[in-house]
Coordinates of C-alpha atoms in Angstrom, one line a residue:
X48 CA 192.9 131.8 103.7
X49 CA 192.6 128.2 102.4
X50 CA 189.2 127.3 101.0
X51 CA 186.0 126.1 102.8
X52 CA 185.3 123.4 100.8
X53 CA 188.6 122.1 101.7
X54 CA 187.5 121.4 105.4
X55 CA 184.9 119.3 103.9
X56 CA 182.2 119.9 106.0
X57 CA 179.0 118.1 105.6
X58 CA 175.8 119.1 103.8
X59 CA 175.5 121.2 101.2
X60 CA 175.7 125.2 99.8
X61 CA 173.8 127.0 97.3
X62 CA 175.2 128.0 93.9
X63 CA 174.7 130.8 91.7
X64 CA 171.5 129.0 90.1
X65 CA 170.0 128.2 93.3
X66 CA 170.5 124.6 93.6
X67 CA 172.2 122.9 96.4
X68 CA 175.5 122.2 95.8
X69 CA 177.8 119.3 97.8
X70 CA 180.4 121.0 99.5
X71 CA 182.8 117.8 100.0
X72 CA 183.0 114.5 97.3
X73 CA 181.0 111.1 98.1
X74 CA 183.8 109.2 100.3
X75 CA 183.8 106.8 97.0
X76 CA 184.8 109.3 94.7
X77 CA 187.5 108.9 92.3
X78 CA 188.8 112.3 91.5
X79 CA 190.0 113.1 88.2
X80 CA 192.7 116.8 88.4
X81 CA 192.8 118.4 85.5
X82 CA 196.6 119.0 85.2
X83 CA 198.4 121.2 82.7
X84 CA 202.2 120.4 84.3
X85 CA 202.3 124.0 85.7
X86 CA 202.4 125.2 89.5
X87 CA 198.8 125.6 90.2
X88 CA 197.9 121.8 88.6
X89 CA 201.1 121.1 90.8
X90 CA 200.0 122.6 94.2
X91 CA 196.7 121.4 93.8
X92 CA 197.4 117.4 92.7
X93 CA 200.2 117.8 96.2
X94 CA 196.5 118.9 98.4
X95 CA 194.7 116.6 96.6
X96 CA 196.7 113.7 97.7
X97 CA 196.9 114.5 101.2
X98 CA 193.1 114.6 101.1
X99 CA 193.3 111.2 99.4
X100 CA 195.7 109.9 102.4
X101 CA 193.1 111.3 105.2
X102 CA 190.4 109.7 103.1
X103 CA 188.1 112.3 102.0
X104 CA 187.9 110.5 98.6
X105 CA 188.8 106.9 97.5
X106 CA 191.1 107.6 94.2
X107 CA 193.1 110.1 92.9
X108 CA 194.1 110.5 89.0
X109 CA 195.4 112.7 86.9
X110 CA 194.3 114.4 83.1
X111 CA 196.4 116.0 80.9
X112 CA 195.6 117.3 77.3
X113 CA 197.7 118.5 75.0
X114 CA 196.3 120.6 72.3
X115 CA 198.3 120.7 70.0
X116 CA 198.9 124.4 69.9
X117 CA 202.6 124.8 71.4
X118 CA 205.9 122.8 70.2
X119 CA 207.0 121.7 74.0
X120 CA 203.5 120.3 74.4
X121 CA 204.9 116.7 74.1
X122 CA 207.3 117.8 77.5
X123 CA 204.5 119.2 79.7
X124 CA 203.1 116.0 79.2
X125 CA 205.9 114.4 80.5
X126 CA 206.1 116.6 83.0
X127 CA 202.2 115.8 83.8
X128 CA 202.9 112.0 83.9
X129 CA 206.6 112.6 86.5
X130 CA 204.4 114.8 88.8
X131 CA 201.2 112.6 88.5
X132 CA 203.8 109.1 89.3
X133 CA 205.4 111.0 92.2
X134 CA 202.1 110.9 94.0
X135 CA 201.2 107.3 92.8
X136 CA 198.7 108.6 90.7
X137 CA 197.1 106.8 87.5
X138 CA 198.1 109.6 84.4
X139 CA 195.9 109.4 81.2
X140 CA 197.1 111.7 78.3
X141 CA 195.2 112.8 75.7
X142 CA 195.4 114.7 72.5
X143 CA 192.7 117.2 71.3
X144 CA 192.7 118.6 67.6
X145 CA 191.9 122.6 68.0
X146 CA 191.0 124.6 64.7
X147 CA 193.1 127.7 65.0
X148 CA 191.1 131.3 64.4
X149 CA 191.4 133.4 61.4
X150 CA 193.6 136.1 62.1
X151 CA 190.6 138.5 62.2
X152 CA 189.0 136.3 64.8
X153 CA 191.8 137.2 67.2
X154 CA 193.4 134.2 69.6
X155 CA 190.6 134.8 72.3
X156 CA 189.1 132.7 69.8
X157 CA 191.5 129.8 69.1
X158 CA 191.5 129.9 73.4
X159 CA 187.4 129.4 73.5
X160 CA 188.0 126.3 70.6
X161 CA 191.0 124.7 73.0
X162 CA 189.1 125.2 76.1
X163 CA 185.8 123.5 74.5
X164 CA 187.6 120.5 72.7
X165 CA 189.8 120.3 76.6
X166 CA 186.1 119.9 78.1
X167 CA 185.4 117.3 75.8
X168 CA 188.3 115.3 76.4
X169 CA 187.6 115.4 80.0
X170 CA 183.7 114.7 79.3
X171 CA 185.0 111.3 77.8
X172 CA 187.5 110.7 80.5
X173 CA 184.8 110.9 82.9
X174 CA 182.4 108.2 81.3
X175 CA 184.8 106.3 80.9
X176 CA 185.8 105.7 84.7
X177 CA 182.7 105.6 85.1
X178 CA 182.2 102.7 83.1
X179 CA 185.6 101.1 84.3
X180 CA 185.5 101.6 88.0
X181 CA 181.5 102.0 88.8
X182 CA 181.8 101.4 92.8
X183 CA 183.9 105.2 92.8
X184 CA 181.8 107.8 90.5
X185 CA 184.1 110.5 89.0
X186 CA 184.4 114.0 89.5
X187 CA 186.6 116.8 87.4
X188 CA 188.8 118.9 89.7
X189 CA 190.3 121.9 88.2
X190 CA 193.0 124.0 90.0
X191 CA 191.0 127.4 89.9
X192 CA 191.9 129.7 92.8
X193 CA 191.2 133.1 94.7
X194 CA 192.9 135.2 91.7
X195 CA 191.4 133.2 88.6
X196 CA 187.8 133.6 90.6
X197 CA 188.6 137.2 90.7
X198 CA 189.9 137.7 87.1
X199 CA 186.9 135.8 85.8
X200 CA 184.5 138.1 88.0
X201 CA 186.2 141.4 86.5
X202 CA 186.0 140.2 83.2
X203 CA 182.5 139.3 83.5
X204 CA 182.1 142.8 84.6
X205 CA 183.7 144.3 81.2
X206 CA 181.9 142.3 79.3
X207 CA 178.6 144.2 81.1
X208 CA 177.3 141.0 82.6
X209 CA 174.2 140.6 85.1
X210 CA 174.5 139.0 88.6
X211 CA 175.0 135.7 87.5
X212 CA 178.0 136.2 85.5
X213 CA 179.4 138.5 88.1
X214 CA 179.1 135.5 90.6
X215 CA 182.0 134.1 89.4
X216 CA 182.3 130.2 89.1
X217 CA 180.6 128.2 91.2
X218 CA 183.1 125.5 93.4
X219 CA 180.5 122.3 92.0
X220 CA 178.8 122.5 88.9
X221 CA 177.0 119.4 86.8
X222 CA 179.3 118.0 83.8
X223 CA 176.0 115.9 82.3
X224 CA 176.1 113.0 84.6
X225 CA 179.0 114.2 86.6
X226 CA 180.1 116.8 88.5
X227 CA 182.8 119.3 88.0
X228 CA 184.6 120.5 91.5
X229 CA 187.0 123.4 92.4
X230 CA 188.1 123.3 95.6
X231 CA 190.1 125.8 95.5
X232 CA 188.1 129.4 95.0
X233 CA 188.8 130.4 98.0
X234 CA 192.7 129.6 98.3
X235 CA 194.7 132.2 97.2
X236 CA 197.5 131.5 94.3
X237 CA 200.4 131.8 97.0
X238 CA 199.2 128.7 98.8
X239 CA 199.2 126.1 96.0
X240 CA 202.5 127.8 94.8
X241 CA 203.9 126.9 98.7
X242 CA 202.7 123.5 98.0
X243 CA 203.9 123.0 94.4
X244 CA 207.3 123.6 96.0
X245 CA 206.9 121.8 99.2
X246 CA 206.7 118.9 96.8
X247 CA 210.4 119.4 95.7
X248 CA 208.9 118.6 91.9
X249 CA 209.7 120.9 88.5
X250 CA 206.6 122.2 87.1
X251 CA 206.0 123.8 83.1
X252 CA 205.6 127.8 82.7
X253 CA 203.2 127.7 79.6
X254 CA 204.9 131.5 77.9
X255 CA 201.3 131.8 76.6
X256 CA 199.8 132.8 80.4
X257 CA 202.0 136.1 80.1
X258 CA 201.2 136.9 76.5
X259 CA 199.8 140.5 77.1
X260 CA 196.9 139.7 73.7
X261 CA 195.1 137.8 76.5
X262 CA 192.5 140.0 78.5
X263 CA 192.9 137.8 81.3
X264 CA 196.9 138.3 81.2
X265 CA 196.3 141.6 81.2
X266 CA 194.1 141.8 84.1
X267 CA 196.6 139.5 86.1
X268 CA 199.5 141.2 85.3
X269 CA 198.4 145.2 85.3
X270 CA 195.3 145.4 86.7
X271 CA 195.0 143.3 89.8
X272 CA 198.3 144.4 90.7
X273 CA 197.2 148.2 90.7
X274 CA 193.8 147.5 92.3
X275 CA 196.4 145.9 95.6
X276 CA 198.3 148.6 95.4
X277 CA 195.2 150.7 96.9
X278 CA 193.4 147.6 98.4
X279 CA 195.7 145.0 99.4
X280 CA 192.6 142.8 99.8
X281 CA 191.2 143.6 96.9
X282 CA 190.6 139.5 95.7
X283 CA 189.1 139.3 99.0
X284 CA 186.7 142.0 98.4
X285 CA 185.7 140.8 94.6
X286 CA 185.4 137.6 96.5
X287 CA 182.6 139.1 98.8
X288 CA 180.7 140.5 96.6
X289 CA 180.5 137.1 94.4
X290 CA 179.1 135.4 97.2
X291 CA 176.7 138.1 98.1
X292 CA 175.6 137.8 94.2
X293 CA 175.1 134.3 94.2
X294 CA 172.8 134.8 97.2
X295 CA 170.8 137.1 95.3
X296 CA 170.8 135.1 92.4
X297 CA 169.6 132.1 94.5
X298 CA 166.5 133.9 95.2
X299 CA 166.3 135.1 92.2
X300 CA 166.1 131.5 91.2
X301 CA 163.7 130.6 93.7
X302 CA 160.9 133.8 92.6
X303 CA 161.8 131.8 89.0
X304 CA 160.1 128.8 89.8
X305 CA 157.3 130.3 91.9
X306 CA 156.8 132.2 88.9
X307 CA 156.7 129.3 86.8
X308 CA 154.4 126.9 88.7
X309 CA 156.2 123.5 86.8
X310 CA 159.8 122.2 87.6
X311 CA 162.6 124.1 85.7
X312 CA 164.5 121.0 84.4
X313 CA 163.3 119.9 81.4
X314 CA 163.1 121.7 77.8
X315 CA 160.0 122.7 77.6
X316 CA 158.5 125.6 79.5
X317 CA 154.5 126.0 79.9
X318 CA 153.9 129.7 79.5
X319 CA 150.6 130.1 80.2
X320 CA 151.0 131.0 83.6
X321 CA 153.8 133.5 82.7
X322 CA 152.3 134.9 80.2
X323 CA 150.5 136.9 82.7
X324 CA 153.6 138.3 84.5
X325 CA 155.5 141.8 84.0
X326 CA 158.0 141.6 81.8
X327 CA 160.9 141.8 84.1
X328 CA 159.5 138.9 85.6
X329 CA 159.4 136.8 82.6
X330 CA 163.0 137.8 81.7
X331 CA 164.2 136.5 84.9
X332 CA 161.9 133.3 84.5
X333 CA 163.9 132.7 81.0
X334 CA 167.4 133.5 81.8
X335 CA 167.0 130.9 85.4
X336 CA 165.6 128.5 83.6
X337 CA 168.1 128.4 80.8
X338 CA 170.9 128.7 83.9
X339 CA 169.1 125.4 84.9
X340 CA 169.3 123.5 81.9
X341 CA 173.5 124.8 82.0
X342 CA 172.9 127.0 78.7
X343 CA 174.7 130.6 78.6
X344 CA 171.3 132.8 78.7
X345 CA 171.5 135.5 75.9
X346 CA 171.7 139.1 75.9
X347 CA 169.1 140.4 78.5
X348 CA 168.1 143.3 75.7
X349 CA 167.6 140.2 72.7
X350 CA 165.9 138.1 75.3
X351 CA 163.8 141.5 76.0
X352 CA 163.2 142.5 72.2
X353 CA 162.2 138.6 71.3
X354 CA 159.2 138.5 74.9
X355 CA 157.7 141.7 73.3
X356 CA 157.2 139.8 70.0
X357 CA 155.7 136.6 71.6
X358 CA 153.5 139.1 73.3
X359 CA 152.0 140.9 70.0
X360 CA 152.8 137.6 67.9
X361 CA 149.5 135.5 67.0
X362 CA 148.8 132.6 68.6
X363 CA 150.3 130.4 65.3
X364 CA 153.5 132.2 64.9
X365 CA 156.8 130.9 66.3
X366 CA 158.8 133.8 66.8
X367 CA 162.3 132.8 67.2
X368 CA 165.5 133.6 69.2
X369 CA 169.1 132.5 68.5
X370 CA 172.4 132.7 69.9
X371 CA 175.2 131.1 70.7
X372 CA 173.3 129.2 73.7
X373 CA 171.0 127.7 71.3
X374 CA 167.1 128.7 70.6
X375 CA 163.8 129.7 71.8
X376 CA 161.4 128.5 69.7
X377 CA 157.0 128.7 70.5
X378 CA 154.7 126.4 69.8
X379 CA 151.1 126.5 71.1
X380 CA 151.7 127.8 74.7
X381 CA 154.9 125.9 75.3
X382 CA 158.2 127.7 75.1
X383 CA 161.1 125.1 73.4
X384 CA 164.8 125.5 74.3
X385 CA 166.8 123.9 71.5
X386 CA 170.5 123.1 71.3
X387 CA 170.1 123.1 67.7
X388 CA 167.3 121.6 65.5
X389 CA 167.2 117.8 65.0
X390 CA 168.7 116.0 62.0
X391 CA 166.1 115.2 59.2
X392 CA 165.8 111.7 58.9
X393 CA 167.9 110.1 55.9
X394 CA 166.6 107.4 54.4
X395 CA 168.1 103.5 54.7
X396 CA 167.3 100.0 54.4
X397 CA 166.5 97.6 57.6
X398 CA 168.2 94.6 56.6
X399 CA 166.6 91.2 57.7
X400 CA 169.6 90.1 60.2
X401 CA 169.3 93.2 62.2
X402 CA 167.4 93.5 65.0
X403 CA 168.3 97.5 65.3
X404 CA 169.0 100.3 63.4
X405 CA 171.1 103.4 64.4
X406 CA 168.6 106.6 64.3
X407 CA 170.6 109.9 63.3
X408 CA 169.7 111.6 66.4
X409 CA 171.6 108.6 68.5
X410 CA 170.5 105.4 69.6
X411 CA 168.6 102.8 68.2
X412 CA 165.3 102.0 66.5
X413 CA 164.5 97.8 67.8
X414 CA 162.2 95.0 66.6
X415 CA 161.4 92.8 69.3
X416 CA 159.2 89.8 68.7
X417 CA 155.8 90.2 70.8
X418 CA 152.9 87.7 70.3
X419 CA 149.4 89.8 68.7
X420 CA 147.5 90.0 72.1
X421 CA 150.3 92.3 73.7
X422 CA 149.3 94.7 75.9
X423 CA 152.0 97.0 74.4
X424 CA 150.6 99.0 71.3
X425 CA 152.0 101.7 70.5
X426 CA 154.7 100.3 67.2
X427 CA 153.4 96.7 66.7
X428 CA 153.6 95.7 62.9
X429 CA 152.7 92.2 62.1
X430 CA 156.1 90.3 61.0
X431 CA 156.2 90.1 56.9
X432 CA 159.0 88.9 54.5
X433 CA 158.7 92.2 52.6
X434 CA 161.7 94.6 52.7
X435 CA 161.9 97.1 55.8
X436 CA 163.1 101.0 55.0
X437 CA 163.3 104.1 57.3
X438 CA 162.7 107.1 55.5
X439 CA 161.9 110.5 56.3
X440 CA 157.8 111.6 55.6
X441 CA 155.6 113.8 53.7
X442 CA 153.0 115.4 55.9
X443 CA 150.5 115.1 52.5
X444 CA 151.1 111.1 53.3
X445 CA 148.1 109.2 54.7
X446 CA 148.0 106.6 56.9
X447 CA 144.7 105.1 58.4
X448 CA 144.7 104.4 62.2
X449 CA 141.8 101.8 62.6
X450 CA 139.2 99.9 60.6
X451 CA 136.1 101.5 59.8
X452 CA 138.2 105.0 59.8
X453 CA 138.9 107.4 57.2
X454 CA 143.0 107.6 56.6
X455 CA 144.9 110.2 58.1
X456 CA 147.0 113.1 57.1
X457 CA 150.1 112.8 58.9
X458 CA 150.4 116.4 59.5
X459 CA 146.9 116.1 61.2
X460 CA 148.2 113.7 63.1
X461 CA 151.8 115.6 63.7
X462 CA 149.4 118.0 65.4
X463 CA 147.5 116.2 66.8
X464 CA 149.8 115.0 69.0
X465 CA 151.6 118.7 69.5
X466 CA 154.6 117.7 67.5
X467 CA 156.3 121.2 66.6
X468 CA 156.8 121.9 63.2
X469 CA 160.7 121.9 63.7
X470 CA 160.7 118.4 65.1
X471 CA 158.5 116.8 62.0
X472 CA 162.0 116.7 59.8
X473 CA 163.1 114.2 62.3
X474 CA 160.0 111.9 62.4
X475 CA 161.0 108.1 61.1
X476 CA 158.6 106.4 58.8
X477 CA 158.9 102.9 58.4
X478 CA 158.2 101.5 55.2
X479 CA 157.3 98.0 53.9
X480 CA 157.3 96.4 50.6
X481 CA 157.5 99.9 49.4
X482 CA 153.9 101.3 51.6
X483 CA 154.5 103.3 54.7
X484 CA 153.3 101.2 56.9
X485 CA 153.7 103.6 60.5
X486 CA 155.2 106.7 61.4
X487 CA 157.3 107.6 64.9
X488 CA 157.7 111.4 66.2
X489 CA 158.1 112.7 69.8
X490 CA 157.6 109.5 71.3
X491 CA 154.5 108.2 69.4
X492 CA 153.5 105.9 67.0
X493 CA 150.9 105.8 64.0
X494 CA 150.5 102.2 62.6
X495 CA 148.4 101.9 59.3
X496 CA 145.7 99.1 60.3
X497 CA 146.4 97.3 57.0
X498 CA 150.1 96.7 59.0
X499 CA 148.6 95.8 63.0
X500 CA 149.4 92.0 63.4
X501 CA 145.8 90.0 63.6
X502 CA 145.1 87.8 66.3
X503 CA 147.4 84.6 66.4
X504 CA 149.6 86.8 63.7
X505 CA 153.4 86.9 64.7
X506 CA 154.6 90.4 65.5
X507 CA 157.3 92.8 66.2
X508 CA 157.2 95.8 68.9
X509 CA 159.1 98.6 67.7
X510 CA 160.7 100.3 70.5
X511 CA 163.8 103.0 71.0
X512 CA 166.8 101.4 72.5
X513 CA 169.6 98.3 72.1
X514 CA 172.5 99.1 70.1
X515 CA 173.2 100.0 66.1
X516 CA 173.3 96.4 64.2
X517 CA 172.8 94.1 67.1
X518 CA 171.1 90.6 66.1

């Protein structure tokens, strides 16, 4: 049975975090396959353009990376580009450097590192059609069917997952400011296979998809086949109970943010209302919230073990949790979700022709000129031919926020303003002539007065934005 989404009907279904998902493309949309050269890429890019013709979407393209990892790599491109051309399809190639395991690690391994530096390559592809074609935003398709949904689901299972990871993957799911579609969940592998060769086009068998190291190989070519020998349905069946999971897990999601009281889209968590909750409670508030933000959640046991501490921890510790998602971190009554801790600030000069200076963590720190009587405070420093620095900061420092006021210890002030300690590494301080004249963290701004422009005084406005060197 071909999939649902493929009859694009209108609205929208829920995924396995509880969000609405689209179940068809904008009309504008300029889909980007993801095509390895082989018979599922194949049948899929031969659906996708008769979807194209009918005008479900507006463009059609086709990816393929080559990782480096197999000597006929160079002919599955070309094989990519002849299939890609036969549908009057744009083809963009791209190479991808993978760093191969360690023997110990085992090649499940060097697959994760290809799969994530693949992702990346496709991350950029997106942006840029964005940027190059604005009027048609881009979506990822990958050629995932029936079989790979139900290989994923059973390996989920071995690896003793909860609901969510035995929901399988999800037909839409966010790629930062994109969107990543598979269209094809529900189609079993036969169909595309009938429309690979209905297209009368060669495709590449990749020798590394029946290499039996692979636990997905092995599931494909042993265990799916035994479980059909008993149930001939048997994708079908893991299909159902995928859906039914993802309905669970949607209201799972939904007792997450009654639970919370606060939206669950941003970093930061306030945990004072939860704090009150049963455990089991708390655990699922985490692990949906984390699904949210599109982190792996960890181990339910670790994320277990590490509540029990913040509940017996004092009010000034930060216990900590880390895995391979990234951290949970406390500070006051606010639970932080870190992808890893920011970049201390290195120090460098702010030469006089530059307008803006790249910041480690990305971006740009600007000087705009601003006449003395702006309303906008925050990081105005009266203009001065001494010599501008960025530097890193000493909490010990003192800076002095207003005449007639004592000077200030800028870790007084870091808490003050409920900078967490991890985060104070990162703050900027901007010295002149050799005197720190202001300090930026979390979005604030200390200026010592004996640097605040005077009325009639020419001024600059520091502010976050522009690009690295611009005049």
């Amino acid at each position: 049975m071909s999939s649902p989404n493929a009859d694009f009907a209108p609205g929208t279904v829920v995924g396995p975090d509880g969000m609405p998902r689209p179940v068809a493309p904008d009309p504008a949309a300029h889909v980007l396959l993801a095509s390895s050269g082989g018979r599922d890429s194949l049948g899929a890019l031969t659906r996708l353009s008769q979807w194209r013709e009918q005008g479900r979407f507006a463009r059609l393209s086709v990816i393929h990376v080559d990782h480096g990892l197999h000597p006929d790599a160079p002919a599955w491109a070309e094989v990519a580009r002849e299939q890609a051309e036969a549908f009057d399809c744009a083809f963009d190639a791209r190479q991808v450097r993978v760093k191969r395991s360690a023997a110990a690690a085992g090649r499940g391994s060097t697959e994760a590192a290809a799969r994530d530096a693949r992702y990346r390559a496709f991350d950029a592809a997106l942006a840029e059609a964005a940027t190059d074609d604005p009027a048609h935003p881009p979506v990822l398709v990958t050629a995932h069917h029936a079989e790979d949904q139900a290989e994923t689901i059973l390996l989920a299972l071995m690896r003793g997952s909860g609901g969510r990871g035995l929901s399988g993957m999800s037909a839409w799911r966010p790629r930062a400011a994109f969107a990543h579609w598979r269209p094809f969940l529900d189609t079993p592998r036969a169909e595309l296979e009938a429309a690979a060769r209905s297209s009368g086009l060669s495709w590449v068998d990749d020798p590394a998809n029946d290499d039996p190291g692979f636990a997905r190989n092995h599931l494909r070519h042993h265990v799916l086949p035994a479980l059909r020998a008993f149930w001939p349905d048997a994708v079908s069946r893991v299909r159902t109970s995928a859906q039914r999971l993802t309905m669970e897990q949607g209201l799972l999601g939904e007792l997450a943010e009654l639970d919370a009281g606060q939206p669950l889209d941003r970093t930061t968590l306030d945990w004072r209302r939860a704090s009150a909750l049963p455990p089991h409670r708390q655990c699922n508030l985490l692990r949906q919230w984390l699904a949210r933000l599109g982190c792996l959640p960890p181990p339910p046991e670790r994320l277990g073990e590490w509540l029990a501490q913040l509940r017996t921890a004092a009010a000034d510790r930060q216990p900590l949790l880390e895995w391979p998602g990234g951290q949970l971190r406390r500070y006051r009554e606010r639970i932080h979700w870190l992808q890893s801790l920011p970049e201390p600030t290195r120090p460098r000069d702010w030469p006089d022709d530059q307008s803006c200076l790249s910041l480690d963590e990305g971006g740009a720190l600007c000087r705009r000129p601003v006449s003395a009587e702006s309303d906008d405070d925050g990081g105005r420093l009266r203009k001065t031919t001494e010599a501008w620095r960025l530097r890193p900061v000493g909490g010990s420092e003192r800076l002095r926020p207003a005449v007639g006021r004592p000077s200030l210890p800028v870790k007084q002030w870091f808490q003050d303003q409920g900078i967490p300690p991890w985060e104070r590494p990162a703050a900027i301080g901007v010295e002149i002539g050799g005197q720190l004249a202001a300090v930026r963290a979390g979005g604030h701004w200390l200026v010592d007065v004996a640097f605040r422009p005077q009325a009639g005084e020419p001024a600059w406005l520091l502010v976050e934005g522009g690009q690295p060197g611009q005049v």
